[in-house]
Tab-separated table of C-alpha atoms and ligand atoms in Angstrom:
chain	number	residue	atom	x	y	z
M	1	MET	CA	111.790	29.975	-102.331
M	2	TRP	CA	110.394	30.811	-105.752
M	3	PRO	CA	111.355	28.223	-108.379
M	4	CYS	CA	113.524	29.682	-111.154
M	5	GLU	CA	114.122	27.727	-114.336
M	6	ARG	CA	117.304	28.156	-116.332
M	7	LEU	CA	116.881	28.483	-120.099
M	8	ALA	CA	119.822	27.748	-122.411
M	9	THR	CA	118.796	30.688	-124.564
M	10	ILE	CA	115.637	32.724	-125.147
M	11	ASP	CA	114.606	35.891	-126.981
M	12	SER	CA	113.504	37.558	-123.750
M	13	THR	CA	112.843	36.124	-120.294
M	14	GLN	CA	110.201	38.818	-119.862
M	15	ARG	CA	108.342	37.741	-123.014
M	16	GLU	CA	108.764	34.047	-122.272
M	17	LEU	CA	107.346	34.374	-118.782
M	18	LEU	CA	104.318	36.203	-120.156
M	19	ARG	CA	103.918	33.603	-122.935
M	20	ARG	CA	103.874	30.831	-120.326
M	21	LEU	CA	101.318	32.644	-118.225
M	22	THR	CA	98.995	33.369	-121.117
M	23	SER	CA	99.309	29.986	-122.831
M	24	ALA	CA	98.601	27.930	-119.686
M	25	PRO	CA	97.120	30.200	-117.018
M	26	SER	CA	95.732	27.348	-114.939
M	27	GLN	CA	99.213	25.850	-114.549
M	28	HIS	CA	100.489	29.002	-112.904
M	29	GLN	CA	99.065	29.852	-109.518
M	30	ASN	CA	102.284	30.694	-107.718
M	31	PRO	CA	105.320	32.940	-108.263
M	32	PHE	CA	108.053	31.587	-110.531
M	33	GLY	CA	111.058	32.794	-112.474
M	34	LEU	CA	113.077	32.216	-115.634
M	35	TRP	CA	116.708	33.079	-116.251
M	36	THR	CA	119.430	32.782	-118.846
M	37	THR	CA	122.879	34.084	-119.675
M	38	ALA	CA	122.112	34.024	-123.397
M	39	GLN	CA	119.191	36.357	-124.029
M	40	THR	CA	118.962	37.418	-127.662
M	41	GLN	CA	116.274	40.118	-127.884
M	42	GLY	CA	115.891	41.638	-124.466
M	43	ILE	CA	113.316	44.335	-123.836
M	44	GLY	CA	114.370	47.545	-122.126
M	45	SER	CA	112.324	50.325	-120.581
M	46	HIS	CA	109.706	52.084	-122.711
M	47	GLY	CA	109.812	49.343	-125.347
M	48	ARG	CA	113.452	49.961	-126.164
M	49	GLN	CA	115.828	47.156	-126.958
M	50	TRP	CA	117.971	45.835	-124.094
M	51	ILE	CA	121.402	44.879	-125.389
M	52	ASP	CA	122.663	41.918	-123.417
M	53	SER	CA	126.345	41.804	-122.586
M	54	GLN	CA	128.316	38.605	-123.099
M	55	GLY	CA	127.193	36.094	-120.455
M	56	GLY	CA	124.997	38.745	-118.855
M	57	LEU	CA	122.293	37.732	-116.442
M	58	ALA	CA	118.727	38.085	-117.672
M	59	MET	CA	116.025	37.019	-115.270
M	60	SER	CA	112.323	37.602	-114.871
M	61	LEU	CA	110.180	36.800	-111.870
M	62	GLY	CA	106.409	36.734	-112.014
M	63	TRP	CA	103.878	36.700	-109.193
M	64	PRO	CA	100.135	37.213	-108.856
M	65	GLU	CA	99.194	40.436	-107.154
M	66	LEU	CA	97.506	39.619	-103.873
M	67	LEU	CA	96.348	43.059	-102.836
M	68	THR	CA	92.612	43.488	-102.311
M	69	PRO	CA	90.993	45.458	-103.696
M	70	GLN	CA	93.280	45.202	-106.675
M	71	PRO	CA	94.732	48.615	-107.503
M	72	ALA	CA	93.920	50.146	-110.880
M	73	ALA	CA	97.573	50.629	-111.728
M	74	PRO	CA	100.792	48.942	-110.657
M	75	ASP	CA	102.657	50.505	-107.778
M	76	PRO	CA	105.065	52.914	-109.544
M	77	ALA	CA	107.582	52.520	-106.708
M	78	TRP	CA	108.349	48.920	-107.694
M	79	PRO	CA	111.229	49.695	-110.115
M	80	LEU	CA	112.927	51.920	-107.526
M	81	ARG	CA	112.603	49.411	-104.707
M	82	LEU	CA	113.660	46.612	-107.017
M	83	SER	CA	116.804	48.499	-108.120
M	84	LEU	CA	117.779	48.985	-104.475
M	85	ALA	CA	117.193	45.310	-103.680
M	86	VAL	CA	119.317	44.305	-106.682
M	87	ILE	CA	122.303	46.496	-105.784
M	88	GLN	CA	122.211	45.367	-102.141
M	89	THR	CA	122.150	41.726	-103.255
M	90	LEU	CA	124.980	42.179	-105.784
M	91	GLU	CA	127.140	43.959	-103.224
M	92	GLU	CA	126.631	41.269	-100.628
M	93	TYR	CA	126.941	38.323	-102.974
M	94	PHE	CA	130.047	39.498	-104.846
M	95	GLN	CA	131.427	41.465	-101.873
M	96	LEU	CA	131.622	44.615	-103.985
M	97	THR	CA	132.704	46.794	-101.114
M	98	ASP	CA	134.350	49.559	-103.145
M	99	ALA	CA	132.464	49.295	-106.441
M	100	MET	CA	130.189	52.228	-105.582
M	101	LEU	CA	126.985	50.618	-106.742
M	102	GLY	CA	124.186	53.072	-107.040
M	103	VAL	CA	120.918	53.888	-108.737
M	104	LYS	CA	119.740	56.453	-111.227
M	105	TRP	CA	116.068	57.349	-111.226
M	106	PRO	CA	113.927	55.554	-112.057
M	107	ASN	CA	115.364	52.106	-112.812
M	108	ASP	CA	119.064	52.149	-113.660
M	109	ILE	CA	121.631	50.152	-111.734
M	110	MET	CA	124.916	51.997	-111.810
M	111	ALA	CA	128.530	51.340	-110.901
M	112	ARG	CA	131.393	53.831	-111.092
M	113	GLY	CA	129.153	56.245	-112.960
M	114	SER	CA	128.175	53.821	-115.749
M	115	LYS	CA	125.208	51.554	-116.305
M	116	LEU	CA	125.674	48.057	-114.881
M	117	GLY	CA	122.109	46.899	-115.328
M	118	GLY	CA	118.467	47.762	-115.298
M	119	VAL	CA	115.123	46.562	-114.079
M	120	LEU	CA	111.768	46.458	-115.781
M	121	VAL	CA	108.424	45.914	-114.072
M	122	SER	CA	105.282	45.184	-116.045
M	123	ARG	CA	101.756	44.192	-115.053
M	124	HIS	CA	99.394	41.939	-116.976
M	125	GLN	CA	95.842	40.773	-116.478
M	126	ILE	CA	95.578	37.057	-117.124
M	127	GLN	CA	92.172	35.413	-116.736
M	128	GLY	CA	91.012	38.128	-114.374
M	129	ARG	CA	94.126	38.042	-112.228
M	130	TRP	CA	96.883	40.651	-112.231
M	131	TRP	CA	100.447	39.428	-112.478
M	132	LEU	CA	103.552	41.489	-111.972
M	133	ILE	CA	106.668	40.569	-113.913
M	134	ALA	CA	109.967	41.943	-112.705
M	135	GLY	CA	112.879	41.738	-115.136
M	136	ILE	CA	116.483	42.143	-114.022
M	137	GLY	CA	119.369	42.524	-116.461
M	138	ILE	CA	122.979	42.667	-115.232
M	139	ASN	CA	125.954	43.124	-117.554
M	140	PHE	CA	128.678	40.511	-117.155
M	141	SER	CA	131.287	41.281	-119.811
M	142	TRP	CA	131.749	43.726	-122.678
M	143	PRO	CA	134.526	42.342	-124.941
M	144	SER	CA	133.713	45.302	-127.201
M	145	PRO	CA	131.577	48.203	-126.017
M	146	PRO	CA	128.002	48.199	-127.321
M	147	ASP	CA	126.923	50.859	-129.766
M	148	ILE	CA	124.699	52.781	-127.381
M	149	ASN	CA	124.783	56.375	-126.426
M	150	ARG	CA	125.678	55.949	-122.757
M	151	PRO	CA	128.589	54.535	-120.771
M	152	VAL	CA	128.200	50.945	-119.651
M	153	ILE	CA	130.109	48.745	-117.252
M	154	ALA	CA	130.022	45.036	-116.430
M	155	LEU	CA	130.585	42.830	-113.394
M	156	GLU	CA	133.940	41.766	-114.870
M	157	ASP	CA	135.089	45.403	-114.752
M	158	LEU	CA	134.368	45.319	-111.024
M	159	GLY	CA	136.645	42.305	-110.529
M	160	VAL	CA	133.934	39.630	-110.644
M	161	SER	CA	135.127	36.601	-112.606
M	162	GLN	CA	132.369	34.233	-111.520
M	163	ALA	CA	129.759	33.973	-114.291
M	164	PRO	CA	126.116	34.359	-113.210
M	165	SER	CA	124.875	31.060	-111.819
M	166	GLU	CA	122.003	29.469	-109.956
M	167	SER	CA	123.184	30.879	-106.632
M	168	ILE	CA	123.077	34.586	-107.584
M	169	VAL	CA	119.693	33.951	-109.192
M	170	MET	CA	118.515	32.444	-105.902
M	171	ALA	CA	119.884	35.405	-103.945
M	172	LEU	CA	118.101	37.890	-106.228
M	173	SER	CA	114.909	35.869	-106.184
M	174	THR	CA	114.981	35.780	-102.370
M	175	ALA	CA	115.445	39.557	-102.301
M	176	VAL	CA	112.445	40.096	-104.601
M	177	GLU	CA	110.379	37.654	-102.560
M	178	GLY	CA	111.219	39.740	-99.490
M	179	LEU	CA	109.951	42.880	-101.232
M	180	TYR	CA	106.774	41.089	-102.255
M	181	GLN	CA	106.114	39.822	-98.739
M	182	HIS	CA	106.698	43.177	-97.099
M	183	ALA	CA	105.248	45.421	-99.809
M	184	GLU	CA	102.302	46.558	-97.712
M	185	ARG	CA	104.067	46.845	-94.378
M	186	ASP	CA	107.299	48.421	-95.566
M	187	ASN	CA	108.458	51.661	-94.093
M	188	ALA	CA	108.513	53.921	-97.153
M	189	LYS	CA	110.813	56.431	-95.474
M	190	ALA	CA	113.559	53.824	-95.148
M	191	TRP	CA	113.712	52.993	-98.861
M	192	VAL	CA	113.099	56.609	-99.938
M	193	ASP	CA	116.125	57.686	-97.857
M	194	GLU	CA	118.172	54.763	-99.121
M	195	PHE	CA	117.307	55.657	-102.736
M	196	HIS	CA	118.540	59.205	-102.185
M	197	ARG	CA	121.727	57.959	-100.516
M	198	ARG	CA	122.387	55.625	-103.448
M	199	ASP	CA	121.303	58.045	-106.168
M	200	LEU	CA	124.205	58.872	-108.412
M	201	TYR	CA	122.686	62.263	-109.257
M	202	ALA	CA	121.424	63.159	-105.764
M	203	ASN	CA	121.310	66.919	-105.161
M	204	GLN	CA	122.742	67.635	-108.609
M	205	ARG	CA	121.253	69.807	-111.280
M	206	VAL	CA	119.633	67.404	-113.721
M	207	VAL	CA	117.620	67.521	-116.893
M	208	VAL	CA	114.584	65.237	-117.113
M	209	ILE	CA	114.311	63.951	-120.632
M	210	HIS	CA	111.465	62.204	-122.402
M	211	PRO	CA	112.211	58.469	-122.238
M	212	VAL	CA	111.424	57.883	-125.898
M	213	SER	CA	112.128	61.102	-127.807
M	214	GLY	CA	114.983	62.249	-125.550
M	215	GLU	CA	113.483	65.769	-125.547
M	216	PRO	CA	114.247	67.776	-122.401
M	217	LEU	CA	111.121	68.088	-120.237
M	218	ALA	CA	112.306	69.917	-117.144
M	219	ALA	CA	115.504	70.945	-115.409
M	220	GLY	CA	116.248	71.483	-111.748
M	221	ARG	CA	117.894	70.066	-108.639
M	222	ASN	CA	117.319	66.397	-107.858
M	223	CYS	CA	115.949	66.388	-104.289
M	224	GLY	CA	115.141	62.669	-104.137
M	225	VAL	CA	111.934	60.713	-104.523
M	226	ILE	CA	108.659	60.250	-102.665
M	227	HIS	CA	107.013	56.966	-101.668
M	228	SER	CA	105.091	56.778	-104.976
M	229	GLY	CA	108.398	56.718	-106.858
M	230	ALA	CA	108.010	60.235	-108.284
M	231	LEU	CA	111.119	62.415	-108.496
M	232	ARG	CA	111.296	65.654	-106.478
M	233	LEU	CA	112.724	68.312	-108.720
M	234	GLU	CA	113.437	71.776	-107.362
M	235	ILE	CA	112.827	74.387	-110.040
M	236	ASP	CA	113.328	78.074	-109.188
M	237	GLY	CA	112.915	77.394	-105.478
M	238	ALA	CA	109.692	75.358	-105.800
M	239	GLU	CA	109.415	71.600	-105.768
M	240	ARG	CA	107.725	69.760	-108.601
M	241	LEU	CA	106.967	66.045	-108.747
M	242	ILE	CA	107.998	64.239	-111.916
M	243	GLU	CA	106.303	60.931	-112.621
M	244	VAL	CA	107.883	59.866	-115.909
M	245	GLY	CA	111.212	60.521	-117.565
M	246	GLU	CA	114.888	59.768	-117.426
M	247	LEU	CA	117.696	61.747	-115.921
M	248	SER	CA	120.592	63.340	-117.657
M	249	LEU	CA	123.205	65.751	-116.388
M	250	ARG	CA	123.515	67.597	-119.658
M	251	GLY	CA	120.160	67.050	-121.301
M	252	ASP	CA	121.271	64.357	-123.701
M	253	ARG	CA	121.087	60.572	-123.513
M	254	ALA	CA	124.807	60.141	-122.980
M	255	ALA	CA	124.819	61.408	-119.396
Y	1	BTN	C1	116.356	49.029	-118.790
Y	1	BTN	O1	117.276	49.486	-118.122
Y	1	BTN	O2	116.010	49.519	-119.870
Y	1	BTN	C2	115.631	47.809	-118.273
Y	1	BTN	C3	116.317	46.570	-118.748
Y	1	BTN	C4	115.660	45.276	-118.309
Y	1	BTN	C5	116.303	44.091	-118.987
Y	1	BTN	C6	115.826	42.789	-118.411
Y	1	BTN	S1	116.868	41.440	-118.848
Y	1	BTN	C7	115.707	40.339	-118.173
Y	1	BTN	C8	114.358	40.818	-118.609
Y	1	BTN	N1	114.050	40.331	-119.939
Y	1	BTN	C9	113.936	41.314	-120.817
Y	1	BTN	O3	113.661	41.152	-122.021
Y	1	BTN	N2	114.158	42.498	-120.233
Y	1	BTN	C10	114.431	42.337	-118.813
């Protein structure tokens, strides 16, 4: 099991894990994690701010990439596979049988149509070795809704009263370790099908928007993903693969 250290508070588990790796590379040869329920300046996708809910779980797990030869770029399917692993773990751990947990391409964790959490995967070269850092943020409670342009939900809204603790961190860490161990052997079709089954916007007409500017980039029917993590968008009867973007039903951020 990967060791995960609890931090009373931290700006960002993602940043802290990277700081530890870069400040003492020789002390880190093996995977490890950091977690807190009091993150103050979380990082979201595309450099955006991640607003932590009250008591929300913030965890980051880092591991050296073992693939040889080392690929030039990180596997873009990681965020999708990680989102699936997170929702399966949350459902099992909290017995969320009717919470309708799902995903939204590429890295949103959804429940009842609103955002419950998100994942963030980054890759860093440290003394010649590539490390992957997987961040997981799960909302626990919103005493007052955050000022962001999209609906959010928290575990408390799903009937979970148990605050994030060591044991859910261990369950999530075990799930990520499983992904890491099977990354090369995994049957892509199984997770690709599962992503489509869990995709909140599956088969719907969607607008792909630019993740930073919010500008619409393309519109069409969401036909699922391929093993590389790209989205299959059907536009005027032809399929196009979309590598980067976010999904909206109406073409604005508040979808
Ligand atoms: C997103 O949906 O934009 C991704 C959010 C990822 C947030 C997590 S919380 C733990 C880790 N530490 C961070 O600063 N960010 C990630």
